[in-house]
Coordinates of C-alpha atoms and ligand atoms in Angstrom, one line a residue:
M1 CA -3.7 24.4 48.6
S2 CA -4.1 21.0 47.4
G3 CA -7.7 20.1 45.9
T4 CA -9.7 17.6 47.4
G5 CA -11.3 15.5 45.3
P6 CA -12.7 15.7 41.4
S7 CA -16.1 16.2 41.2
E8 CA -18.9 13.9 38.9
S9 CA -19.8 16.8 37.4
T10 CA -20.2 18.1 33.9
E11 CA -22.0 20.9 33.7
V12 CA -20.8 24.4 34.4
E13 CA -22.5 27.6 34.5
T14 CA -20.7 30.2 32.4
P15 CA -21.6 33.9 33.3
D16 CA -23.0 35.7 31.2
A17 CA -21.1 38.7 31.8
R18 CA -17.9 36.4 29.9
L19 CA -20.6 35.4 26.8
E20 CA -20.5 39.4 26.1
D21 CA -17.2 40.0 25.5
D22 CA -16.2 38.0 22.1
R23 CA -12.3 38.1 23.5
T24 CA -13.0 36.5 26.5
F25 CA -12.9 33.0 27.1
D26 CA -13.0 30.1 29.4
A27 CA -10.6 28.5 27.5
I28 CA -8.6 28.6 24.1
V29 CA -7.3 25.2 22.6
V30 CA -4.5 25.8 19.9
G31 CA -4.3 23.8 17.2
A32 CA -7.3 22.0 15.3
G33 CA -6.0 18.7 14.9
I34 CA -7.2 15.4 16.3
T35 CA -6.6 16.4 19.8
G36 CA -7.4 19.4 19.6
L37 CA -10.9 19.0 18.0
H38 CA -12.2 16.2 20.8
Q39 CA -10.4 18.8 23.7
L40 CA -12.9 21.9 21.8
Y41 CA -15.6 18.6 22.1
R42 CA -15.0 17.9 25.3
L43 CA -15.2 21.7 26.7
Q44 CA -17.7 22.9 25.1
E45 CA -19.7 19.8 26.0
A46 CA -19.4 20.5 29.6
G47 CA -20.8 24.0 28.5
L48 CA -17.7 26.5 28.7
K49 CA -17.3 29.4 26.7
V50 CA -13.9 27.8 24.2
R51 CA -12.4 29.3 21.6
L52 CA -10.0 27.2 19.0
L53 CA -7.0 29.0 16.9
D54 CA -5.2 27.3 14.0
A55 CA -2.4 28.6 11.5
G56 CA -4.0 26.4 9.2
S57 CA -7.0 27.6 6.7
G58 CA -8.8 24.0 7.5
V59 CA -8.8 21.5 10.2
G60 CA -6.8 18.2 10.7
G61 CA -3.2 19.6 12.1
V62 CA -0.6 18.0 11.1
W63 CA -3.2 15.9 8.5
Y64 CA -3.5 19.2 7.0
W65 CA 0.0 20.7 6.8
N66 CA 1.4 17.2 5.6
R67 CA -0.7 17.3 2.6
Y68 CA 3.0 15.8 0.8
P69 CA 2.4 13.5 -2.3
G70 CA 2.9 10.2 -0.6
A71 CA 1.4 10.9 2.7
R72 CA 0.2 8.7 5.1
F73 CA -0.5 6.9 8.2
D74 CA 1.6 4.2 9.2
A75 CA -1.4 3.3 11.6
E76 CA -4.2 1.0 10.9
S77 CA -6.7 3.8 10.1
Y78 CA -9.8 2.7 12.6
S79 CA -7.6 2.7 15.3
Y80 CA -6.5 6.2 15.0
G81 CA -9.9 8.0 14.7
Y82 CA -12.2 9.1 17.3
F83 CA -13.5 5.9 19.4
F84 CA -15.7 8.0 21.7
S85 CA -18.3 8.5 19.3
E86 CA -20.5 6.2 18.3
E87 CA -22.3 7.7 15.4
L88 CA -18.5 8.6 13.6
R89 CA -17.5 5.4 14.5
N90 CA -21.2 4.3 12.1
E91 CA -21.0 6.8 9.5
W92 CA -17.4 7.0 8.7
T93 CA -15.9 4.5 6.1
W94 CA -12.2 3.9 5.5
T95 CA -11.1 2.9 2.3
E96 CA -7.5 1.7 3.1
E97 CA -5.9 -0.5 5.6
Y98 CA -3.3 2.7 6.2
A99 CA -5.4 5.7 4.5
G100 CA -3.5 8.1 2.8
Q101 CA -3.3 12.3 3.8
P102 CA -6.2 13.5 1.2
E103 CA -8.4 11.1 3.1
I104 CA -7.4 11.5 6.3
E105 CA -8.2 15.1 6.4
R106 CA -11.4 14.1 5.1
Y107 CA -12.2 12.6 8.3
L108 CA -11.6 15.1 10.1
N109 CA -13.5 17.4 8.6
F110 CA -16.2 15.3 8.6
A111 CA -15.8 15.0 12.7
A112 CA -15.4 18.8 12.8
D113 CA -19.1 18.6 11.3
R114 CA -20.5 16.2 13.0
L115 CA -19.2 17.3 16.5
G116 CA -20.4 21.0 15.4
L117 CA -17.3 23.2 16.5
R118 CA -17.1 24.9 13.5
P119 CA -18.8 27.9 15.4
N120 CA -16.2 27.9 18.5
I121 CA -12.8 27.3 15.3
Q122 CA -10.7 30.4 13.9
L123 CA -8.8 29.1 11.1
N124 CA -5.8 31.5 9.7
T125 CA -5.0 32.3 13.2
R126 CA -1.7 31.9 14.8
V127 CA -0.4 32.0 18.2
A128 CA 2.2 35.2 18.3
S129 CA 2.6 34.4 22.1
A130 CA 0.9 33.3 25.3
T131 CA 1.5 35.7 28.5
F132 CA 0.0 34.7 31.9
D133 CA -1.3 37.8 34.1
E134 CA -1.1 37.4 37.3
N135 CA -3.4 39.4 38.5
E136 CA -6.6 38.9 37.1
H137 CA -5.3 35.0 36.5
V138 CA -5.8 34.8 33.2
W139 CA -3.9 34.6 29.7
I140 CA -3.6 37.1 27.6
V141 CA -3.6 35.4 24.4
T142 CA -1.5 37.2 20.9
T143 CA -1.9 37.0 17.1
E144 CA -0.1 37.1 15.0
A145 CA -2.6 39.1 12.9
G146 CA -2.6 41.7 16.4
E147 CA -6.0 40.3 17.7
V148 CA -5.7 39.8 21.6
F149 CA -8.0 37.4 23.9
R150 CA -8.2 36.3 27.7
T151 CA -9.1 33.1 28.4
T152 CA -8.9 31.7 32.1
F153 CA -7.4 28.3 30.8
F154 CA -4.3 27.8 28.1
I155 CA -4.6 24.6 26.3
T156 CA -1.7 23.8 23.7
A157 CA -2.5 20.5 21.2
V158 CA -0.3 21.5 18.9
G159 CA 1.6 18.0 17.8
I160 CA 4.5 16.4 18.6
L161 CA 5.6 16.7 15.1
S162 CA 4.5 19.7 13.7
A163 CA 7.6 23.0 14.0
P164 CA 9.0 22.1 10.6
Q165 CA 12.7 22.3 11.0
F166 CA 15.4 23.5 8.2
P167 CA 18.9 22.8 8.2
R168 CA 21.3 25.4 9.4
T169 CA 23.3 25.5 6.1
P170 CA 23.7 28.8 5.0
G171 CA 22.1 30.8 1.5
L172 CA 18.7 29.4 1.4
D173 CA 17.5 33.2 0.4
Q174 CA 20.1 32.7 -1.9
Y175 CA 18.6 30.0 -4.2
S176 CA 16.6 31.2 -7.1
G177 CA 14.7 27.7 -7.5
E178 CA 11.5 26.5 -5.8
W179 CA 11.6 24.8 -2.1
Y180 CA 8.9 22.9 0.0
H181 CA 9.0 21.5 3.3
T182 CA 7.1 18.5 3.7
A183 CA 5.7 20.0 6.5
L184 CA 3.9 22.9 5.3
W185 CA 3.1 21.3 1.9
P186 CA 1.5 24.0 -0.4
K187 CA -2.7 23.4 -1.8
E188 CA -1.3 23.7 -5.3
E189 CA 0.0 21.0 -6.8
V190 CA 3.6 20.6 -6.4
S191 CA 4.9 19.0 -10.6
F192 CA 8.3 17.6 -10.9
A193 CA 8.4 16.3 -14.0
G194 CA 11.5 17.3 -16.1
K195 CA 12.4 19.0 -13.1
R196 CA 15.8 18.3 -11.0
V197 CA 14.8 17.3 -7.5
A198 CA 16.9 17.1 -4.6
V199 CA 15.1 15.7 -1.1
I200 CA 16.9 16.2 1.7
G201 CA 16.1 13.4 4.6
T202 CA 15.1 10.2 4.5
G203 CA 12.9 9.5 7.9
S204 CA 9.7 8.5 7.6
S205 CA 8.5 11.7 5.1
G206 CA 11.3 11.1 3.3
V207 CA 10.8 7.9 2.4
Q208 CA 6.9 8.8 1.4
I209 CA 7.5 11.5 -0.8
I210 CA 11.3 9.7 -2.7
P211 CA 9.3 7.4 -4.7
F212 CA 6.6 9.9 -6.5
V213 CA 9.5 12.3 -7.0
A214 CA 11.6 10.0 -8.2
E215 CA 8.5 9.0 -11.3
D216 CA 8.5 12.5 -12.2
A217 CA 11.2 14.0 -12.3
E218 CA 14.6 14.3 -15.0
H219 CA 16.9 13.8 -12.0
L220 CA 16.1 13.0 -8.1
F221 CA 19.0 13.5 -5.4
V222 CA 18.3 12.1 -2.1
F223 CA 20.3 14.0 0.0
Q224 CA 20.9 10.8 2.9
R225 CA 22.6 12.4 6.1
T226 CA 21.6 8.7 8.4
P227 CA 20.0 5.9 6.5
N228 CA 17.1 3.8 8.7
W229 CA 15.8 0.9 8.6
V230 CA 12.9 1.3 6.8
T231 CA 10.1 -1.8 5.9
P232 CA 7.9 -2.3 3.7
I233 CA 4.2 -0.6 4.2
N234 CA 2.0 -3.5 2.5
N235 CA -1.1 -1.6 2.7
F236 CA -4.2 -2.5 1.4
A237 CA -7.9 -1.5 0.6
I238 CA -9.8 -2.2 2.6
T239 CA -13.5 -3.8 1.6
A240 CA -16.8 -2.9 2.1
E241 CA -17.0 -6.2 4.4
R242 CA -14.1 -5.9 6.0
M243 CA -15.2 -2.1 7.2
A244 CA -18.3 -4.3 8.3
E245 CA -16.0 -6.4 10.7
I246 CA -14.9 -3.8 11.7
R247 CA -17.4 -1.8 12.5
A248 CA -18.7 -4.7 14.6
T249 CA -15.6 -5.8 16.3
S250 CA -14.4 -2.0 16.8
E251 CA -15.0 -2.1 20.6
A252 CA -12.8 -4.9 20.4
I253 CA -10.8 -3.2 18.7
Y254 CA -10.0 -0.2 21.3
Q255 CA -9.6 -2.2 24.1
A256 CA -6.5 -3.6 22.1
C257 CA -4.9 -0.8 21.7
L258 CA -6.1 0.6 25.2
T259 CA -3.8 -2.9 27.1
S260 CA -1.1 -2.2 24.5
P261 CA 1.7 -0.2 25.1
S262 CA 2.4 1.6 21.5
G263 CA -1.9 1.8 21.8
S264 CA -2.1 0.1 18.4
P265 CA -3.9 -3.6 17.5
H266 CA -0.3 -4.4 17.9
S267 CA 1.9 -6.1 20.8
P268 CA 4.7 -8.2 20.8
M269 CA 4.8 -12.0 20.3
N270 CA 5.1 -13.7 23.8
M271 CA 8.2 -15.2 23.4
L272 CA 12.1 -14.3 22.2
S273 CA 13.9 -14.8 19.5
T274 CA 16.0 -17.3 21.4
D275 CA 13.3 -19.3 22.2
V276 CA 13.5 -20.7 18.7
T277 CA 16.4 -21.6 16.3
P278 CA 17.9 -18.8 14.2
E279 CA 15.7 -20.6 10.7
E280 CA 12.5 -21.0 13.0
R281 CA 13.6 -16.8 13.8
D282 CA 14.4 -15.7 10.5
A283 CA 10.9 -17.5 9.3
Q284 CA 9.3 -14.9 11.3
F285 CA 11.2 -11.8 10.4
E286 CA 10.4 -13.2 6.9
R287 CA 6.3 -13.6 8.2
L288 CA 6.6 -10.0 9.8
Y289 CA 8.0 -8.4 6.8
Q290 CA 5.2 -9.3 4.6
A291 CA 2.7 -8.1 7.3
P292 CA 1.6 -4.8 7.4
G293 CA 2.3 -2.1 8.5
L294 CA 4.1 -1.3 11.7
T295 CA 4.1 -5.2 12.8
M296 CA 7.5 -5.7 12.4
A297 CA 8.9 -3.4 14.7
L298 CA 5.4 -4.0 17.4
G299 CA 4.5 -7.3 16.7
N300 CA 7.5 -8.8 16.8
F301 CA 9.9 -11.6 19.3
R302 CA 10.3 -9.9 22.6
D303 CA 13.3 -9.2 23.1
I304 CA 14.4 -7.8 20.0
S305 CA 13.6 -4.0 21.7
R306 CA 15.7 -4.7 24.3
N307 CA 18.6 -7.5 24.0
Q308 CA 21.4 -6.1 21.8
S309 CA 22.1 -9.8 20.5
A310 CA 18.3 -10.4 19.2
N311 CA 17.8 -6.8 17.5
A312 CA 21.3 -7.5 15.6
S313 CA 19.9 -10.8 13.6
L314 CA 17.4 -8.4 13.0
N315 CA 19.8 -6.1 11.7
A316 CA 21.2 -8.6 9.9
F317 CA 17.8 -10.0 7.9
L318 CA 16.8 -6.6 6.7
A319 CA 20.7 -5.0 5.8
N320 CA 20.4 -8.2 3.7
K321 CA 16.6 -6.6 2.2
I322 CA 17.6 -3.9 0.9
R323 CA 20.5 -6.0 -0.7
S324 CA 18.9 -8.0 -2.1
R325 CA 17.0 -5.3 -3.6
V326 CA 19.2 -2.2 -4.4
N327 CA 21.4 -4.1 -8.0
D328 CA 24.4 -1.3 -7.0
P329 CA 26.3 -3.1 -3.7
E330 CA 27.8 0.2 -3.5
V331 CA 24.6 2.5 -2.9
A332 CA 22.9 -0.7 -0.9
E333 CA 25.8 -0.6 2.0
K334 CA 25.3 3.6 1.9
L335 CA 20.8 2.8 2.4
I336 CA 22.3 0.7 5.0
P337 CA 22.1 1.8 8.3
T338 CA 25.3 1.4 11.4
D339 CA 24.8 3.8 14.0
H340 CA 21.6 2.4 15.1
G341 CA 19.1 -0.8 15.2
F342 CA 16.0 -1.9 14.4
G343 CA 13.3 0.4 16.5
Q344 CA 16.1 2.6 18.3
K345 CA 14.1 5.1 15.7
R346 CA 10.5 5.2 14.7
P347 CA 11.0 2.6 11.2
P348 CA 10.1 4.8 8.2
L349 CA 7.2 2.3 5.5
E350 CA 7.6 1.9 2.4
N351 CA 6.5 1.3 -0.8
G352 CA 8.6 1.1 -3.1
Y353 CA 11.2 3.0 -2.0
F354 CA 14.3 0.8 -2.2
E355 CA 13.7 0.1 -5.8
V356 CA 13.9 3.6 -6.6
F357 CA 17.6 3.7 -6.0
N358 CA 17.8 1.2 -9.3
Q359 CA 15.8 3.9 -11.0
P360 CA 19.1 5.8 -14.0
N361 CA 16.9 9.0 -12.6
V362 CA 18.0 8.6 -9.2
T363 CA 22.0 9.8 -7.2
L364 CA 22.0 9.0 -3.3
V365 CA 24.1 11.5 -2.4
S366 CA 25.6 11.1 1.5
T367 CA 26.4 14.7 3.5
V368 CA 28.2 12.3 5.6
D369 CA 30.8 11.8 3.1
E370 CA 29.8 15.0 1.1
P371 CA 28.3 17.5 3.3
M372 CA 26.7 20.3 2.5
T373 CA 28.4 23.8 2.7
S374 CA 25.6 26.3 1.5
F375 CA 22.7 26.6 -0.7
T376 CA 23.4 28.7 -4.1
E377 CA 21.5 30.6 -6.4
K378 CA 21.5 27.2 -8.5
G379 CA 21.0 24.7 -6.1
I380 CA 23.4 23.2 -3.3
Q381 CA 27.0 23.2 -2.9
T382 CA 28.9 20.2 -1.0
T383 CA 32.7 19.8 -0.3
E384 CA 32.8 18.4 -3.6
Q385 CA 30.5 19.7 -6.3
E386 CA 27.4 22.0 -6.9
Y387 CA 24.1 20.7 -7.9
E388 CA 22.1 22.2 -9.6
L389 CA 18.6 22.2 -8.7
D390 CA 15.3 23.6 -10.0
M391 CA 13.4 22.1 -6.2
I392 CA 14.6 21.8 -3.1
V393 CA 12.7 19.5 -1.2
F394 CA 13.3 19.5 2.5
A395 CA 12.0 16.2 4.0
T396 CA 14.0 17.2 7.5
G397 CA 11.8 16.9 10.1
F398 CA 10.7 18.8 13.0
E399 CA 12.0 20.6 16.2
A400 CA 10.2 18.1 17.6
V401 CA 8.1 17.5 20.6
T402 CA 8.5 20.8 22.5
G403 CA 9.4 23.1 19.5
S404 CA 5.0 23.4 19.3
I405 CA 4.6 24.5 21.7
T406 CA 7.7 26.9 22.9
R407 CA 7.1 28.3 19.5
M408 CA 3.7 30.1 20.6
N409 CA 6.0 32.6 23.1
I410 CA 4.9 31.7 26.6
T411 CA 5.3 33.2 30.0
G412 CA 4.4 31.8 33.0
K413 CA 4.6 33.8 36.5
G414 CA 7.3 36.4 37.4
G415 CA 8.0 36.6 33.5
Q416 CA 9.2 33.1 32.9
P417 CA 9.5 32.0 29.4
L418 CA 8.7 28.4 28.9
D419 CA 11.3 27.9 26.0
E420 CA 14.5 29.3 28.9
Y421 CA 12.7 27.0 31.5
W422 CA 13.0 24.0 28.9
L423 CA 16.2 25.1 27.7
D424 CA 18.5 21.5 29.5
G425 CA 14.5 19.7 28.1
P426 CA 11.1 20.0 29.3
R427 CA 10.0 19.9 32.5
T428 CA 5.9 18.7 33.3
Y429 CA 4.1 16.5 36.0
L430 CA 2.9 13.9 33.9
G431 CA 3.3 15.8 30.4
L432 CA 0.5 18.0 31.3
Q433 CA 1.4 20.9 33.6
S434 CA 5.0 22.5 34.5
A435 CA 5.3 24.8 37.6
N436 CA 4.7 28.3 37.4
F437 CA 2.5 28.4 34.8
P438 CA -0.9 28.1 35.8
N439 CA -3.8 27.0 34.4
L440 CA -1.9 26.1 30.9
F441 CA -2.1 22.2 30.2
Y442 CA -0.7 20.3 27.0
V443 CA -2.6 17.6 25.3
G444 CA -0.2 15.5 23.0
G445 CA 3.4 17.6 24.7
P446 CA 6.2 16.6 25.7
Q447 CA 6.7 13.4 28.5
S448 CA 3.6 11.9 27.9
A449 CA 2.6 11.1 24.4
A450 CA 4.2 7.6 22.4
G451 CA 2.6 5.6 19.7
T452 CA -0.3 6.2 18.2
I453 CA -1.4 9.6 19.6
P454 CA -4.9 9.9 19.8
R455 CA -5.2 6.7 21.9
I456 CA -3.0 8.6 24.4
T457 CA -4.1 12.2 24.2
E458 CA -8.0 11.0 24.6
T459 CA -7.1 10.2 28.0
Q460 CA -5.7 13.9 28.7
V461 CA -8.2 15.4 26.5
D462 CA -10.7 14.0 29.9
W463 CA -8.5 14.0 32.3
V464 CA -7.9 18.1 31.4
T465 CA -11.6 18.8 30.7
E466 CA -12.3 16.8 34.7
C467 CA -9.9 18.8 36.0
I468 CA -11.2 22.8 34.8
L469 CA -14.5 21.5 36.0
Y470 CA -12.9 21.0 38.9
V471 CA -11.1 24.3 38.8
L472 CA -14.8 26.4 37.9
E473 CA -16.5 24.2 40.2
N474 CA -14.9 24.9 43.7
G475 CA -14.6 28.3 42.6
Y476 CA -10.8 28.3 42.2
S477 CA -8.7 30.5 40.0
E478 CA -5.8 28.6 39.5
V479 CA -3.9 25.5 39.0
T480 CA -0.9 25.1 38.2
T481 CA 1.6 22.2 39.0
T482 CA 5.1 22.0 41.7
T483 CA 9.0 21.4 40.5
A484 CA 8.7 18.6 43.2
A485 CA 6.3 17.5 41.4
E486 CA 8.0 17.6 38.4
D487 CA 11.5 16.7 39.6
E488 CA 9.8 13.0 40.5
W489 CA 8.4 13.5 37.1
N490 CA 11.5 13.8 35.0
D491 CA 13.5 10.9 37.4
H492 CA 10.0 8.9 36.3
V493 CA 10.5 9.5 32.6
N494 CA 14.0 9.4 32.5
E495 CA 14.0 6.2 34.5
G496 CA 11.7 4.5 31.3
I497 CA 14.0 5.2 29.5
K498 CA 17.1 4.2 30.9
G499 CA 19.6 1.4 29.6
T500 CA 16.9 0.9 26.8
L501 CA 17.6 0.4 23.1
Q502 CA 16.6 3.8 22.6
E503 CA 18.4 5.4 24.6
T504 CA 21.8 5.4 23.0
A505 CA 20.3 6.5 19.0
S506 CA 20.3 10.2 17.7
S507 CA 16.9 10.1 17.5
W508 CA 13.7 13.3 17.3
A509 CA 12.6 11.4 20.7
F510 CA 15.8 13.2 22.3
G511 CA 15.9 16.4 19.7
S512 CA 18.9 15.1 18.5
N513 CA 18.0 15.6 14.5
V514 CA 18.4 19.5 15.5
E515 CA 22.0 20.8 15.4
G516 CA 22.5 22.2 18.4
R517 CA 20.1 21.2 20.8
R518 CA 20.4 19.7 23.9
R519 CA 19.5 16.1 24.3
A520 CA 17.0 15.6 26.3
Y521 CA 14.3 12.7 26.1
L522 CA 10.9 14.3 25.0
L523 CA 8.8 11.4 25.2
Y524 CA 7.4 9.0 28.0
N525 CA 8.6 5.5 27.3
G526 CA 6.8 3.4 30.0
G527 CA 4.4 3.0 27.7
Q528 CA 0.1 3.8 27.0
P529 CA -1.6 1.9 29.8
Q530 CA 1.0 2.2 32.6
Y531 CA 1.0 7.0 31.7
R532 CA -2.9 6.2 32.0
Q533 CA -2.5 4.7 35.2
K534 CA -0.6 7.2 35.9
I535 CA -2.5 10.2 35.9
A536 CA -5.6 8.6 36.9
E537 CA -3.7 8.1 40.2
A538 CA -3.2 11.2 40.6
K539 CA -6.5 12.8 40.1
D540 CA -7.7 10.5 42.4
A541 CA -5.3 10.9 45.2
G542 CA -7.5 14.4 45.0
Y543 CA -5.5 15.7 42.2
A544 CA -2.1 14.5 43.8
G545 CA 1.1 17.3 42.9
F546 CA -1.3 19.8 41.2
V547 CA -1.9 22.5 43.6
F548 CA -4.9 25.2 44.1
N549 CA -5.2 28.6 44.9
K550 CA -8.3 30.7 45.0
Ligands
N01_601 O1 11.7 13.7 10.5 P1 12.9 12.9 10.7 P2 10.8 13.3 9.7 N1 21.5 18.0 6.5 O2 13.7 13.5 12.1 C1 17.8 14.4 7.4 C2 6.4 11.6 12.4 N2 5.6 11.0 10.7 O3 9.4 14.3 9.0 O4 18.3 11.0 10.8 C3 20.6 16.5 6.3 O5 12.4 11.3 11.2 C4 17.1 13.8 8.9 O6 19.1 13.2 9.1 P3 19.6 12.1 11.1 C5 7.2 10.2 12.6 O7 6.8 9.6 14.1 C6 5.2 9.7 10.6 O8 10.5 12.3 8.4 O9 18.5 13.2 11.4 N3 19.3 15.6 6.5 C7 16.6 12.8 8.4 O10 16.8 11.5 7.7 C8 8.4 10.0 12.8 O11 9.6 9.5 12.4 C9 4.9 9.4 8.8 O12 20.9 12.8 10.6 C10 19.3 16.2 7.6 C11 14.8 13.3 8.0 O13 16.2 14.6 7.6 C12 8.3 11.9 12.5 O14 7.0 12.0 12.2 C13 5.2 10.0 7.9 C14 19.2 17.4 8.8 C15 14.6 13.8 9.0 O15 13.9 12.7 9.5 C16 9.0 12.6 11.8 O16 9.8 12.2 10.5 C17 5.8 11.5 8.5 C18 20.4 18.5 8.1 N4 21.0 19.6 8.4 C19 6.5 11.7 9.7 N5 18.3 17.9 9.5 C20 3.4 8.4 8.7 O17 3.6 8.0 8.3 C21 17.6 16.8 8.7 N6 17.7 15.8 8.2 C22 2.3 8.3 9.8

């Protein structure tokens, strides 16, 4: 039975009987990152009995786990935080345009306290499985510690870049030195001083940590598989005057985020690179190279991300930048991407990255020329030689977008495991639900999220909250979607990436960074305003594409 339309009410009576059982909830949210905390706040505010579970010992999500040296925003700090709360906006002070991990973690702890979320957060708790009980219409959620919870609604807010992945290269168990993954970085200080260190991976995480390792290590070996188009972050401090201005213009900043495809204050220039002379075009590229953050990616000529030859002109400009910053011409050429153009993958931002390769204690190892064959007791064996190492840093990224969800071993109706259901790529309707997985919602999951994540997940959080209230108020026991609705959304999602320059890249957005993973587009390329419009339209049409059962 389809729903007849959303209700305006936000208060729901919670039966006393349920309150008596401390393992039974209206909703369980997984993930204490920026999205999960917001989802908890909304459900708590609506009067539901809700618990948030997180494997970490603190809140913060990716900003809890990725505590490696150099981790910081690539979005403007004030564009990433919560806009819904005037108190948070007025009380928090950002100190840098692109805040570092410690500051972001402090902000999310501040938000958790200020919003009164702590009583409903259970930390140090990793979900081991979630199984839908068709008779009771509840999810049975188990944890690695053996706890069992029952919940009507199960909401994943686990992030799209939070299931770390390692190379399939054998022998890590033989290796006797220290090793770390950037996304599982310990709280204790890690010293590189006087050590021979390998960093594997040159994506955003690798590019951020490498200068810090290079500063202290006796020798750093950078194991690079694919070079990236890396541009300067040009970070700067936020003065008291500027912070006052940010607060005063907060609403305008928010509106700029809401209207931009990426959910950021940046929008592409209203001109093509061919509207100007090559000299004027290169002058614009130079301006963008000196500009802060992702301006190069998000504030460029309109055709850079769409037209091959426009894109090639920027690639030539950036390649010359690398050549001008790296002394050894052979090393410089190895650092210049040849398999993709700028913007086909999310570009890492750097601070002194290329100059690292001018240091005598740094060696660039191309795993294309010299594949890694095994980890050994002493280090890494390649086809050419053994590298003896005191430490290996894996900056090897994630089983992106779906890995963090499927690793929870979710089983829907008819004993259907979600990881099998998604074997050929995610199937969702509006990125919110999958057929035969009733009352399971994804916020910040596949086929929905791209750009500045909190700007799109805040819309999902509100949507999911209203949908849950609608279910409860109308006495339904289940909301789910249909395979027909999923097919329609899949077609729309795939149509949106077809023919774009991104479509041909080997990137985590297609899962192609993970060996053996089937290629499927995991995000949504229609832009945040269009996504927002799509989910609003479905709701306004009486939750079209969703099915409600008593
Ligand atoms: O992960 P990645 P990341 N042998 O997948 C290499 C966000 N983020 O953690 O390109 C050798 O980009 C892999 O090589 P290749 C941001 O959205 C944001 O760096 O697959 N190398 C690549 O070089 C970003 O896009 C910030 O050929 C192997 C690297 O490891 C996303 O997270 C900071 C390998 C992984 O790069 C992911 O970034 C950090 C193997 N077997 C992250 N396997 C901010 O600034 C993988 N690699 C906010």
